[in-house]
Coordinates of C-alpha atoms and ligand atoms in Angstrom, one line a residue:
Chain A
X1 CA -12.2 -23.6 -7.4
X2 CA -13.5 -25.6 -4.5
X3 CA -14.2 -22.2 -2.7
X4 CA -15.4 -20.8 -5.9
X5 CA -18.0 -23.7 -5.7
X6 CA -19.0 -23.7 -2.2
X7 CA -19.0 -20.3 -1.7
X8 CA -19.1 -17.8 -4.6
X9 CA -21.8 -19.9 -6.4
X10 CA -24.1 -20.1 -4.0
X11 CA -24.0 -16.7 -2.3
X12 CA -24.1 -15.2 -5.7
X13 CA -27.1 -17.5 -6.9
X14 CA -29.2 -16.4 -3.5
X15 CA -29.0 -13.1 -4.2
X16 CA -30.0 -13.7 -8.1
X17 CA -32.7 -15.8 -7.2
X18 CA -34.2 -14.0 -4.2
X19 CA -35.6 -10.9 -5.8
X20 CA -38.4 -13.3 -7.7
X21 CA -39.8 -14.6 -4.4
X22 CA -38.9 -11.7 -2.3
X23 CA -40.4 -7.9 -3.1
X24 CA -37.8 -5.8 -0.9
X25 CA -35.2 -5.6 -3.6
X26 CA -33.6 -2.7 -1.7
X27 CA -32.7 -4.6 0.8
X28 CA -31.7 -7.4 -0.8
X29 CA -29.3 -4.8 -3.0
X30 CA -28.2 -3.1 0.6
X31 CA -27.1 -6.7 1.5
X32 CA -25.0 -7.2 -1.7
X33 CA -23.5 -3.6 -0.9
X34 CA -22.3 -4.6 2.5
X35 CA -20.8 -7.8 1.5
X36 CA -18.8 -6.2 -0.8
X37 CA -18.3 -3.4 1.9
X38 CA -17.1 -6.0 4.5
X39 CA -14.8 -8.5 1.9
X40 CA -13.3 -4.9 1.0
X41 CA -12.1 -4.1 4.4
X42 CA -11.3 -7.5 4.9
X43 CA -8.8 -7.2 2.1
X44 CA -7.2 -4.3 3.8
X45 CA -7.5 -5.4 7.4
X46 CA -7.9 -8.8 7.4
X47 CA -5.1 -9.5 5.1
X48 CA -3.0 -6.1 5.9
X49 CA -4.1 -5.0 9.3
X50 CA -4.6 -1.4 8.7
X51 CA -8.0 -0.6 10.0
X52 CA -9.7 1.8 7.6
X53 CA -11.5 4.4 9.5
X54 CA -12.5 6.1 6.3
X55 CA -13.2 3.3 4.1
X56 CA -16.5 5.1 3.0
X57 CA -14.5 7.7 1.2
X58 CA -13.5 5.0 -1.6
X59 CA -17.4 4.2 -1.4
X60 CA -18.5 7.8 -1.9
X61 CA -15.7 9.1 -4.2
X62 CA -17.0 5.9 -6.4
X63 CA -20.9 7.1 -6.3
X64 CA -19.5 10.6 -7.6
X65 CA -17.2 9.2 -10.3
X66 CA -20.0 7.3 -11.7
X67 CA -22.6 10.3 -11.5
X68 CA -20.4 12.9 -12.5
X69 CA -19.5 10.6 -15.6
X70 CA -22.7 10.2 -16.3
X71 CA -24.5 13.8 -15.9
X72 CA -21.7 15.8 -17.4
X73 CA -20.3 13.2 -20.1
X74 CA -23.8 11.4 -20.4
X75 CA -21.8 7.8 -20.3
X76 CA -23.5 5.2 -20.3
X77 CA -23.8 3.2 -16.6
X78 CA -21.7 0.3 -17.4
X79 CA -18.4 2.8 -18.7
X80 CA -19.3 5.1 -15.7
X81 CA -18.8 2.1 -13.5
X82 CA -15.2 1.1 -13.9
X83 CA -14.0 4.8 -14.5
X84 CA -16.0 6.2 -11.3
X85 CA -14.5 3.2 -9.6
X86 CA -11.6 4.6 -11.0
X87 CA -11.8 7.9 -8.8
X88 CA -11.4 5.9 -5.9
X89 CA -8.4 3.9 -6.7
X90 CA -7.1 7.5 -7.6
X91 CA -8.1 8.8 -3.6
X92 CA -6.3 5.4 -3.0
X93 CA -3.2 6.3 -4.5
X94 CA -3.0 9.8 -2.8
X95 CA -3.5 8.3 0.1
X96 CA -0.8 5.9 0.2
X97 CA 1.6 8.1 2.4
X98 CA -0.4 7.3 5.2
X99 CA 1.3 3.6 5.3
X100 CA 3.9 5.6 6.8
X101 CA 1.7 5.9 10.0
X102 CA 0.7 3.0 12.4
X103 CA -1.8 1.4 14.0
X104 CA -4.4 4.1 15.2
X105 CA -2.7 7.0 13.6
X106 CA -3.5 5.1 10.3
X107 CA -7.2 4.9 11.0
X108 CA -7.8 8.1 12.0
X109 CA -5.8 10.1 9.3
X110 CA -7.9 7.9 7.1
X111 CA -11.0 9.1 8.7
X112 CA -9.8 12.7 8.7
X113 CA -9.2 12.0 4.6
X114 CA -12.9 11.0 4.2
X115 CA -14.4 13.6 5.9
X116 CA -11.9 15.9 3.9
X117 CA -13.3 14.7 0.7
X118 CA -17.1 15.0 1.8
X119 CA -16.3 18.5 2.5
X120 CA -15.1 18.9 -1.0
X121 CA -18.2 17.5 -2.7
X122 CA -20.8 19.1 -0.8
X123 CA -18.9 22.7 -1.3
X124 CA -21.7 24.8 -2.8
X125 CA -18.9 26.8 -4.4
X126 CA -18.7 23.5 -6.7
X127 CA -21.9 23.3 -7.2
X128 CA -21.6 23.2 -11.3
X129 CA -19.0 20.3 -11.1
X130 CA -20.7 18.4 -7.7
X131 CA -23.9 19.7 -7.6
X132 CA -22.8 20.6 -3.7
X133 CA -24.7 19.8 -0.9
X134 CA -27.9 19.4 -3.3
X135 CA -27.1 16.2 -4.0
X136 CA -27.5 13.8 -7.3
X137 CA -30.4 12.8 -9.5
X138 CA -29.7 10.6 -12.3
X139 CA -33.5 9.7 -13.3
X140 CA -32.0 9.4 -17.1
X141 CA -30.3 5.9 -16.5
X142 CA -32.7 4.8 -13.8
X143 CA -32.9 1.2 -14.3
X144 CA -33.0 -0.8 -11.0
X145 CA -33.0 -3.9 -12.7
X146 CA -30.0 -3.9 -14.6
X147 CA -28.2 -2.2 -11.8
X148 CA -29.0 -5.0 -9.0
X149 CA -27.7 -7.3 -12.0
X150 CA -24.4 -5.5 -12.3
X151 CA -24.3 -5.7 -8.4
X152 CA -24.5 -9.2 -8.5
X153 CA -21.7 -9.2 -11.0
X154 CA -19.2 -6.9 -8.2
X155 CA -20.0 -9.2 -5.8
X156 CA -19.0 -12.2 -7.7
X157 CA -15.9 -10.2 -8.7
X158 CA -15.4 -9.2 -4.9
X159 CA -15.5 -12.5 -3.8
X160 CA -13.6 -13.9 -6.3
X161 CA -10.8 -11.6 -5.6
X162 CA -11.0 -12.7 -2.1
X163 CA -10.9 -16.7 -2.6
X164 CA -8.2 -15.8 -4.8
X165 CA -6.3 -14.0 -1.7
X166 CA -7.0 -16.6 0.5
X167 CA -5.7 -19.4 -2.0
X168 CA -2.7 -17.3 -3.5
X169 CA 0.8 -16.8 -2.7
X170 CA 0.1 -13.1 -2.9
X171 CA -2.9 -13.2 0.1
X172 CA -0.1 -15.0 1.8
X173 CA 2.6 -12.4 1.8
X174 CA -0.2 -10.2 2.7
X175 CA -1.0 -11.5 5.9
X176 CA 3.1 -12.5 6.7
X177 CA 3.1 -8.6 6.1
X178 CA 0.6 -8.0 8.6
X179 CA 2.4 -10.4 10.9
X180 CA 5.4 -9.0 10.8
X181 CA 6.8 -6.2 8.0
X182 CA 10.1 -6.5 9.2
X183 CA 10.3 -10.4 8.8
X184 CA 8.0 -10.3 5.3
X185 CA 11.1 -7.8 3.9
X186 CA 13.9 -10.7 4.7
X187 CA 11.6 -13.6 3.3
X188 CA 12.0 -11.2 -0.2
X189 CA 8.2 -9.7 -0.3
X190 CA 8.4 -5.8 -1.6
X191 CA 6.2 -4.8 1.6
X192 CA 5.9 -0.8 0.7
X193 CA 4.4 -2.4 -3.1
X194 CA 2.2 -5.5 -2.2
X195 CA 0.6 -3.2 0.9
X196 CA -0.1 -0.6 -1.8
X197 CA -1.7 -3.0 -4.2
X198 CA -4.0 -4.7 -1.3
X199 CA -5.0 -1.2 -0.4
X200 CA -5.9 -0.4 -4.0
X201 CA -8.1 -3.5 -4.6
X202 CA -9.8 -2.6 -1.4
X203 CA -10.3 1.0 -2.7
X204 CA -11.5 -0.5 -6.1
X205 CA -14.3 -2.7 -4.4
X206 CA -15.4 0.1 -2.2
X207 CA -15.3 2.4 -5.6
X208 CA -17.4 -0.2 -7.4
X209 CA -19.5 -0.5 -4.8
X210 CA -20.5 3.3 -4.4
X211 CA -20.9 3.5 -7.7
X212 CA -23.7 0.5 -8.4
X213 CA -24.9 2.1 -5.6
X214 CA -25.1 5.6 -7.0
X215 CA -26.9 4.3 -10.0
X216 CA -29.2 1.8 -8.1
X217 CA -30.5 4.4 -5.8
X218 CA -30.0 7.7 -8.6
X219 CA -30.9 10.1 -6.2
X220 CA -29.0 10.6 -3.1
X221 CA -27.3 13.5 -1.0
X222 CA -23.2 13.8 -0.3
X223 CA -23.8 12.7 3.1
X224 CA -25.8 9.5 1.9
X225 CA -22.7 8.1 0.4
X226 CA -20.2 9.5 2.7
X227 CA -22.1 8.0 5.6
X228 CA -19.5 7.2 8.6
X229 CA -22.0 4.3 9.1
X230 CA -21.0 2.5 5.6
X231 CA -17.5 2.1 7.5
X232 CA -18.5 1.0 10.9
X233 CA -21.1 -1.3 9.5
X234 CA -18.4 -2.9 7.1
X235 CA -15.7 -3.0 9.6
X236 CA -18.3 -4.7 12.3
X237 CA -19.3 -7.1 10.0
X238 CA -16.0 -8.2 9.0
X239 CA -14.5 -8.1 12.4
X240 CA -17.5 -10.1 13.7
X241 CA -17.4 -12.8 11.0
X242 CA -13.7 -13.3 10.6
X243 CA -10.9 -11.8 8.8
X244 CA -8.5 -12.7 6.5
X245 CA -11.4 -15.7 5.9
X246 CA -14.0 -15.6 3.0
X247 CA -16.8 -16.4 4.6
X248 CA -16.3 -14.5 7.8
X249 CA -17.7 -11.0 6.2
X250 CA -20.7 -12.9 4.7
X251 CA -21.7 -14.3 7.7
X252 CA -21.1 -10.7 9.5
X253 CA -23.2 -9.3 7.0
X254 CA -25.8 -11.7 7.4
X255 CA -26.1 -11.8 10.8
X256 CA -25.6 -8.4 12.1
X257 CA -27.3 -6.2 9.2
X258 CA -29.8 -9.1 9.7
X259 CA -30.6 -8.5 12.9
X260 CA -30.3 -4.5 12.1
X261 CA -33.5 -4.7 9.9
X262 CA -35.0 -7.4 11.7
X263 CA -35.1 -4.9 15.1
X264 CA -32.7 -2.2 14.9
X265 CA -34.3 0.2 11.9
X266 CA -36.8 1.7 14.3
X267 CA -33.9 2.5 17.2
X268 CA -30.9 2.8 14.8
X269 CA -29.3 5.3 17.6
X270 CA -28.8 2.0 19.9
X271 CA -27.6 -0.2 17.3
X272 CA -24.8 2.2 16.3
X273 CA -24.1 2.6 19.9
X274 CA -24.0 -1.2 20.2
X275 CA -22.0 -1.7 17.2
X276 CA -19.2 0.8 18.0
X277 CA -19.2 -1.1 21.7
X278 CA -19.0 -3.8 19.5
X279 CA -16.0 -3.2 17.4
X280 CA -14.1 -2.6 20.8
X281 CA -15.2 -5.5 22.1
X282 CA -14.2 -7.4 19.2
X283 CA -10.4 -6.0 18.7
X284 CA -9.7 -6.6 22.3
X285 CA -11.5 -10.3 22.6
X286 CA -12.4 -12.0 19.4
X287 CA -9.7 -10.6 16.9
X288 CA -9.9 -13.3 14.4
X289 CA -14.1 -13.5 14.9
X290 CA -16.9 -15.7 14.7
X291 CA -14.9 -18.1 12.2
X292 CA -11.9 -18.3 15.1
X293 CA -14.8 -19.9 17.2
X294 CA -15.6 -22.4 14.7
X295 CA -12.0 -23.4 14.6
X296 CA -11.8 -23.6 17.8
X297 CA -14.5 -26.4 17.5
X298 CA -12.4 -28.1 14.9
X299 CA -14.2 -27.1 11.7
X300 CA -11.8 -25.7 9.0
X301 CA -13.3 -22.6 7.6
X302 CA -12.2 -21.3 4.2
Chain B
X1 CA 39.6 -18.0 2.7
X2 CA 42.8 -18.1 0.4
X3 CA 44.0 -14.4 0.3
X4 CA 43.5 -14.3 -3.0
X5 CA 39.9 -14.3 -2.7
X6 CA 38.5 -11.0 -2.8
X7 CA 36.0 -11.0 0.0
X8 CA 32.3 -11.0 -0.2
X9 CA 31.4 -8.6 2.3
X10 CA 33.1 -5.8 2.7
X11 CA 32.0 -2.9 5.5
X12 CA 34.4 0.0 5.7
X13 CA 33.9 3.0 8.1
X14 CA 30.2 2.5 9.1
X15 CA 28.0 5.1 10.4
X16 CA 24.9 4.9 12.5
X17 CA 23.4 7.4 14.4
X18 CA 20.3 7.5 16.7
X19 CA 19.7 11.4 17.3
X20 CA 22.9 12.5 18.7
X21 CA 24.3 8.8 19.7
X22 CA 26.5 7.3 17.5
X23 CA 25.6 3.5 17.7
X24 CA 28.0 2.7 15.1
X25 CA 31.0 5.1 14.7
X26 CA 33.1 3.9 12.0
X27 CA 32.7 0.0 11.9
X28 CA 35.3 -1.8 9.2
X29 CA 35.6 -5.5 8.8
X30 CA 35.5 -7.8 5.8
X31 CA 34.2 -11.6 5.5
X32 CA 34.9 -14.2 2.6
X33 CA 32.9 -17.0 1.3
X34 CA 32.8 -20.2 3.6
X35 CA 34.0 -18.3 6.6
X36 CA 32.3 -17.7 10.1
X37 CA 33.5 -14.5 12.0
X38 CA 32.4 -14.0 15.3
X39 CA 31.3 -10.5 15.9
X40 CA 31.4 -9.8 19.9
X41 CA 30.9 -7.0 22.5
X42 CA 29.3 -5.9 25.6
X43 CA 25.7 -5.1 25.2
X44 CA 25.0 -1.8 23.4
X45 CA 28.3 -2.1 21.7
X46 CA 26.4 -1.9 18.0
X47 CA 26.4 -5.5 16.8
X48 CA 22.4 -6.1 16.4
X49 CA 22.8 -2.4 14.8
X50 CA 24.9 -3.6 12.1
X51 CA 23.0 -6.6 11.5
X52 CA 20.1 -4.4 10.8
X53 CA 22.1 -2.0 8.4
X54 CA 23.6 -4.8 6.8
X55 CA 20.2 -6.6 6.3
X56 CA 18.5 -3.2 5.3
X57 CA 16.3 -2.3 8.2
X58 CA 18.3 0.6 8.8
X59 CA 20.1 2.8 6.2
X60 CA 23.5 3.2 7.1
X61 CA 24.6 7.4 8.0
X62 CA 28.1 7.1 6.2
X63 CA 30.4 4.5 5.1
X64 CA 29.9 1.8 3.0
X65 CA 28.6 -1.8 2.1
X66 CA 29.7 -3.8 -0.5
X67 CA 28.5 -7.6 -1.3
X68 CA 29.8 -9.7 -4.1
X69 CA 31.5 -6.2 -5.3
X70 CA 28.4 -4.1 -5.5
X71 CA 27.3 -1.3 -3.1
X72 CA 24.2 -2.7 -1.2
X73 CA 24.1 0.1 1.6
X74 CA 20.4 1.3 2.1
X75 CA 18.8 -1.0 -0.3
X76 CA 15.6 -2.2 1.4
X77 CA 15.8 -5.7 2.9
X78 CA 13.5 -7.5 0.3
X79 CA 16.2 -6.6 -2.4
X80 CA 19.0 -7.7 -0.1
X81 CA 17.1 -11.2 0.7
X82 CA 17.1 -11.6 -3.2
X83 CA 20.7 -10.5 -3.5
X84 CA 21.7 -13.2 -1.1
X85 CA 22.0 -11.4 2.4
X86 CA 19.4 -13.2 5.2
X87 CA 19.5 -12.9 8.8
X88 CA 17.8 -14.4 11.9
X89 CA 16.7 -11.9 15.0
X90 CA 18.1 -11.7 18.5
X91 CA 14.4 -11.9 19.5
X92 CA 12.8 -14.3 16.7
X93 CA 10.4 -12.9 14.9
X94 CA 8.2 -15.5 12.9
X95 CA 4.7 -14.9 11.3
X96 CA 3.0 -15.7 14.5
X97 CA -0.4 -16.7 13.0
X98 CA 0.8 -18.6 9.7
X99 CA 1.7 -22.3 10.1
X100 CA 5.5 -23.4 10.8
X101 CA 5.4 -24.6 7.1
X102 CA 3.6 -21.6 5.5
X103 CA 6.7 -19.4 7.5
X104 CA 9.3 -20.9 5.1
X105 CA 7.0 -21.4 1.9
X106 CA 6.3 -17.9 1.8
X107 CA 10.0 -17.1 1.9
X108 CA 10.7 -19.7 -1.1
X109 CA 8.0 -18.1 -3.1
X110 CA 9.1 -14.8 -2.7
X111 CA 13.0 -15.2 -1.6
X112 CA 14.5 -16.1 -5.0
X113 CA 16.6 -18.6 -4.3
X114 CA 19.0 -19.7 -7.1
X115 CA 18.8 -22.9 -5.8
X116 CA 15.5 -23.8 -6.9
X117 CA 15.6 -27.6 -5.2
X118 CA 15.1 -26.0 -1.8
X119 CA 12.1 -28.4 -0.2
X120 CA 10.4 -27.0 2.9
X121 CA 10.0 -30.5 4.7
X122 CA 13.7 -31.1 4.3
X123 CA 14.5 -28.0 6.0
X124 CA 12.1 -28.2 8.9
X125 CA 13.6 -31.7 9.2
X126 CA 17.3 -30.8 9.7
X127 CA 16.4 -27.8 11.9
X128 CA 14.2 -30.2 14.2
X129 CA 10.9 -28.5 13.0
X130 CA 9.3 -31.1 11.1
X131 CA 7.0 -32.6 13.6
X132 CA 5.5 -28.8 14.2
X133 CA 5.1 -28.3 10.4
X134 CA 1.5 -27.5 10.6
X135 CA 0.9 -25.6 14.0
X136 CA 1.1 -21.9 14.2
X137 CA 4.3 -20.4 14.9
X138 CA 2.9 -18.8 17.8
X139 CA 2.8 -22.1 19.5
X140 CA 6.3 -22.6 19.2
X141 CA 8.7 -22.0 22.1
X142 CA 11.4 -19.2 21.8
X143 CA 14.3 -21.8 21.1
X144 CA 12.2 -23.4 18.4
X145 CA 11.0 -19.8 17.1
X146 CA 14.7 -18.7 16.6
X147 CA 15.1 -22.0 14.2
X148 CA 12.2 -21.1 12.2
X149 CA 13.7 -18.0 11.9
X150 CA 16.7 -19.5 10.7
X151 CA 15.1 -22.1 8.4
X152 CA 13.1 -19.0 6.7
X153 CA 16.4 -17.3 6.2
X154 CA 18.0 -20.6 4.7
X155 CA 14.8 -21.1 2.3
X156 CA 15.8 -17.8 0.8
X157 CA 19.2 -19.2 -0.2
X158 CA 21.2 -16.8 1.3
X159 CA 25.3 -16.4 0.6
X160 CA 25.9 -14.6 3.4
X161 CA 23.9 -15.3 6.8
X162 CA 23.7 -12.8 9.6
X163 CA 23.1 -14.6 13.1
X164 CA 21.9 -12.5 15.7
X165 CA 22.4 -14.3 19.1
X166 CA 20.9 -17.4 17.9
X167 CA 22.7 -20.0 20.7
X168 CA 20.9 -17.9 23.8
X169 CA 18.6 -19.9 25.8
X170 CA 19.8 -23.4 23.6
X171 CA 20.4 -26.3 25.7
X172 CA 23.7 -28.0 25.7
X173 CA 22.5 -30.3 22.6
X174 CA 20.7 -27.9 21.3
X175 CA 23.9 -26.1 21.1
X176 CA 25.9 -28.9 19.8
X177 CA 23.4 -29.4 16.9
X178 CA 23.2 -25.8 15.9
X179 CA 27.4 -25.6 15.9
X180 CA 27.5 -28.6 13.6
X181 CA 24.2 -27.0 11.7
X182 CA 26.4 -23.6 11.2
X183 CA 29.4 -25.3 10.2
X184 CA 27.9 -27.3 7.7
X185 CA 26.5 -24.0 6.3
X186 CA 29.8 -22.4 5.9
X187 CA 31.1 -25.6 4.5
X188 CA 28.2 -25.1 1.7
X189 CA 30.4 -21.7 0.8
X190 CA 27.9 -19.5 3.0
X191 CA 29.3 -16.7 4.9
X192 CA 28.1 -16.2 8.0
X193 CA 28.4 -13.5 11.0
X194 CA 27.7 -14.6 14.0
X195 CA 27.0 -12.2 17.0
X196 CA 26.7 -14.4 20.3
X197 CA 27.7 -14.0 23.8
X198 CA 28.8 -17.4 24.7
X199 CA 32.3 -17.5 24.2
X200 CA 32.9 -21.5 24.1
X201 CA 30.3 -21.5 21.3
X202 CA 32.1 -18.9 19.2
X203 CA 35.4 -20.6 20.0
X204 CA 33.8 -23.7 18.3
X205 CA 32.5 -22.4 15.2
X206 CA 34.9 -19.5 14.6
X207 CA 38.1 -19.1 13.1
X208 CA 38.3 -15.2 13.6
X209 CA 36.3 -12.9 15.7
X210 CA 36.0 -8.9 15.7
X211 CA 35.5 -7.3 19.1
X212 CA 33.4 -3.9 19.1
X213 CA 33.1 -1.6 21.7
X214 CA 31.0 1.6 21.5
X215 CA 30.5 0.9 17.7
X216 CA 34.1 0.6 16.5
X217 CA 36.2 -2.2 16.1
X218 CA 38.9 -2.8 19.0
X219 CA 40.3 -6.2 18.1
X220 CA 40.4 -8.5 15.1
X221 CA 41.6 -12.1 15.2
X222 CA 41.3 -15.4 17.2
X223 CA 39.4 -15.6 19.8
X224 CA 42.6 -17.0 22.0
X225 CA 44.9 -13.9 21.1
X226 CA 41.5 -11.6 22.3
X227 CA 42.1 -12.2 25.6
X228 CA 45.7 -11.1 25.4
X229 CA 44.6 -7.8 24.5
X230 CA 44.3 -5.5 27.2
X231 CA 41.9 -3.3 25.4
X232 CA 39.8 -6.6 25.1
X233 CA 40.1 -7.7 28.7
X234 CA 39.5 -4.0 30.1
X235 CA 36.3 -3.9 27.9
X236 CA 34.9 -7.3 29.0
X237 CA 36.3 -7.3 32.3
X238 CA 36.9 -3.6 33.5
X239 CA 33.0 -3.2 33.7
X240 CA 32.2 -6.0 36.0
X241 CA 32.4 -6.2 39.8
X242 CA 36.0 -6.9 40.8
X243 CA 36.5 -10.0 38.0
Ligands
ADP401 N1 16.5 2.1 16.8 C1 17.1 2.4 17.6 N2 16.8 3.8 18.4 C2 17.9 4.4 19.2 N3 18.8 3.9 19.6 C3 19.4 2.6 19.6 C4 18.2 1.7 18.3 N4 18.8 0.6 18.1 C5 19.6 0.5 18.5 N5 20.0 1.9 19.1 C6 21.4 2.2 20.8 O1 22.2 1.6 19.8 C7 23.4 1.1 20.9 C8 23.7 -0.5 20.1 O2 22.4 -1.2 20.1 P1 22.6 -2.6 20.0 O3 23.1 -2.6 18.3 O4 21.2 -3.5 19.8 O5 23.7 -3.5 20.7 P2 24.3 -4.3 20.9 O6 23.5 -5.9 19.9 O7 25.8 -5.0 20.7 O8 23.8 -5.1 22.3 C9 22.5 0.8 22.2 O9 23.0 2.0 22.5 C10 21.1 1.1 21.7 O10 20.6 1.1 22.6
MG402 MG1 22.1 -7.5 20.1

């Protein structure tokens, strides 16, 4: 409860108030999307240790799930959103056999899966279903104010979930699995099941983020919502801030995405290079992120 | 150990292959509640493999395992833990970034211990770990990490405890303490399978030992009788230089 008051409420309130004083709403919206995605990476990487290089696949699946519901079934956005996110969860279910792979093999197979989904979605032969490479236009449901408000709700739910993981025995079990799956089994934890639950929750977060993103921007191409940049940014932000904490990924987004927008927009190619190098550096030298530095100074970081 | 008691654990003809190599080649023995059975044998004879199979890390390639009358061969570890089987590891495997207390709490939360009075602090205290309760397990030395393995196993309320080289690396005082602890556990009705190289330790706590060589049992009986058995003597002394 303390974390809800100290973290969830202030963060959500900030994003609720800022649009009335700051005019670049798209930027604020993107900050929310990246907090969701960084927290989604946190759930699967921070708590269970699997680094999902194809994480954007869930984001894209959510965006397309949402859009296809709207286009083909004329579903209202607030119904299309959960169903669309369901597409990400289904994709997550299909990918559960990847957990047989360890470490880098899991990450690479996950990346390949995301690319495969992009290929299917952007296939010109599927134009009648997915609009193929020509992209999606949702002008009929365009409503940035309501979409922004819905994103606030998804953000709140995401933070609520991570706060729950941080404070519950389920979250502790996930961390035990990350530390040593064999010992976790001996402690009585159903390793396979708990890991899949975390994976699907992580997919659900990205799916909701993708759906609400599709709604907010309303016009996009397959490459937009399957862009590897989403994965890289989300991973870097989560790693930089500190995994398996609530505040780490938020700090990561605020600092690094803030920096990116302040100086990086004009030279994005350098930023990708820098962020790629940052991933390697962080994994090797500061695996627990900024938060672990704060802890070293004696601060107790939730 | 009255003979009319049916054994808690019955292992019959257990086989485990790694590629073409038979690490276990028809191993059989049984164990009663409250009994401490020593499992000894040279390095590579299959002792750890036996524990790994009984605790669900590996599935057997042949033979049967019955625990409390039901077949448990091939069940996953968490189900065996729930059923009342637990273990320690030859190389301890704590949850390194979790605190010592969390390591035990998690086993209490998930282990389905029938004894709901199991208390983390009491358990840590009995194994000399209470002073370190709030440190990450990574900061413990190896001997204390082994005690933490034992604490975590006990937190699940096992009726069969498999102990893999717990005594190695302990000083004499610690050895004495852990021997007494294991005997207490047996007195409380837990069956213990103890793998150990230190024969003094084995002699101190067991009534009966099984000697293994190359995946098979070559002797069963008391430690004293074991060394009157020519096959045992050959296995233990034959390979070593002019003993
Ligand atoms: N996972 C494994 N893969 C391949 N070989 C193994 C594996 N585990 C054990 N072995 C082999 O099985 C034999 C028995 O090993 P182990 O049970 O660890 O012996 P002990 O504990 O008696 O020293 C050894 O030759 C070992 O190399
Ligand atoms: Mg061994």
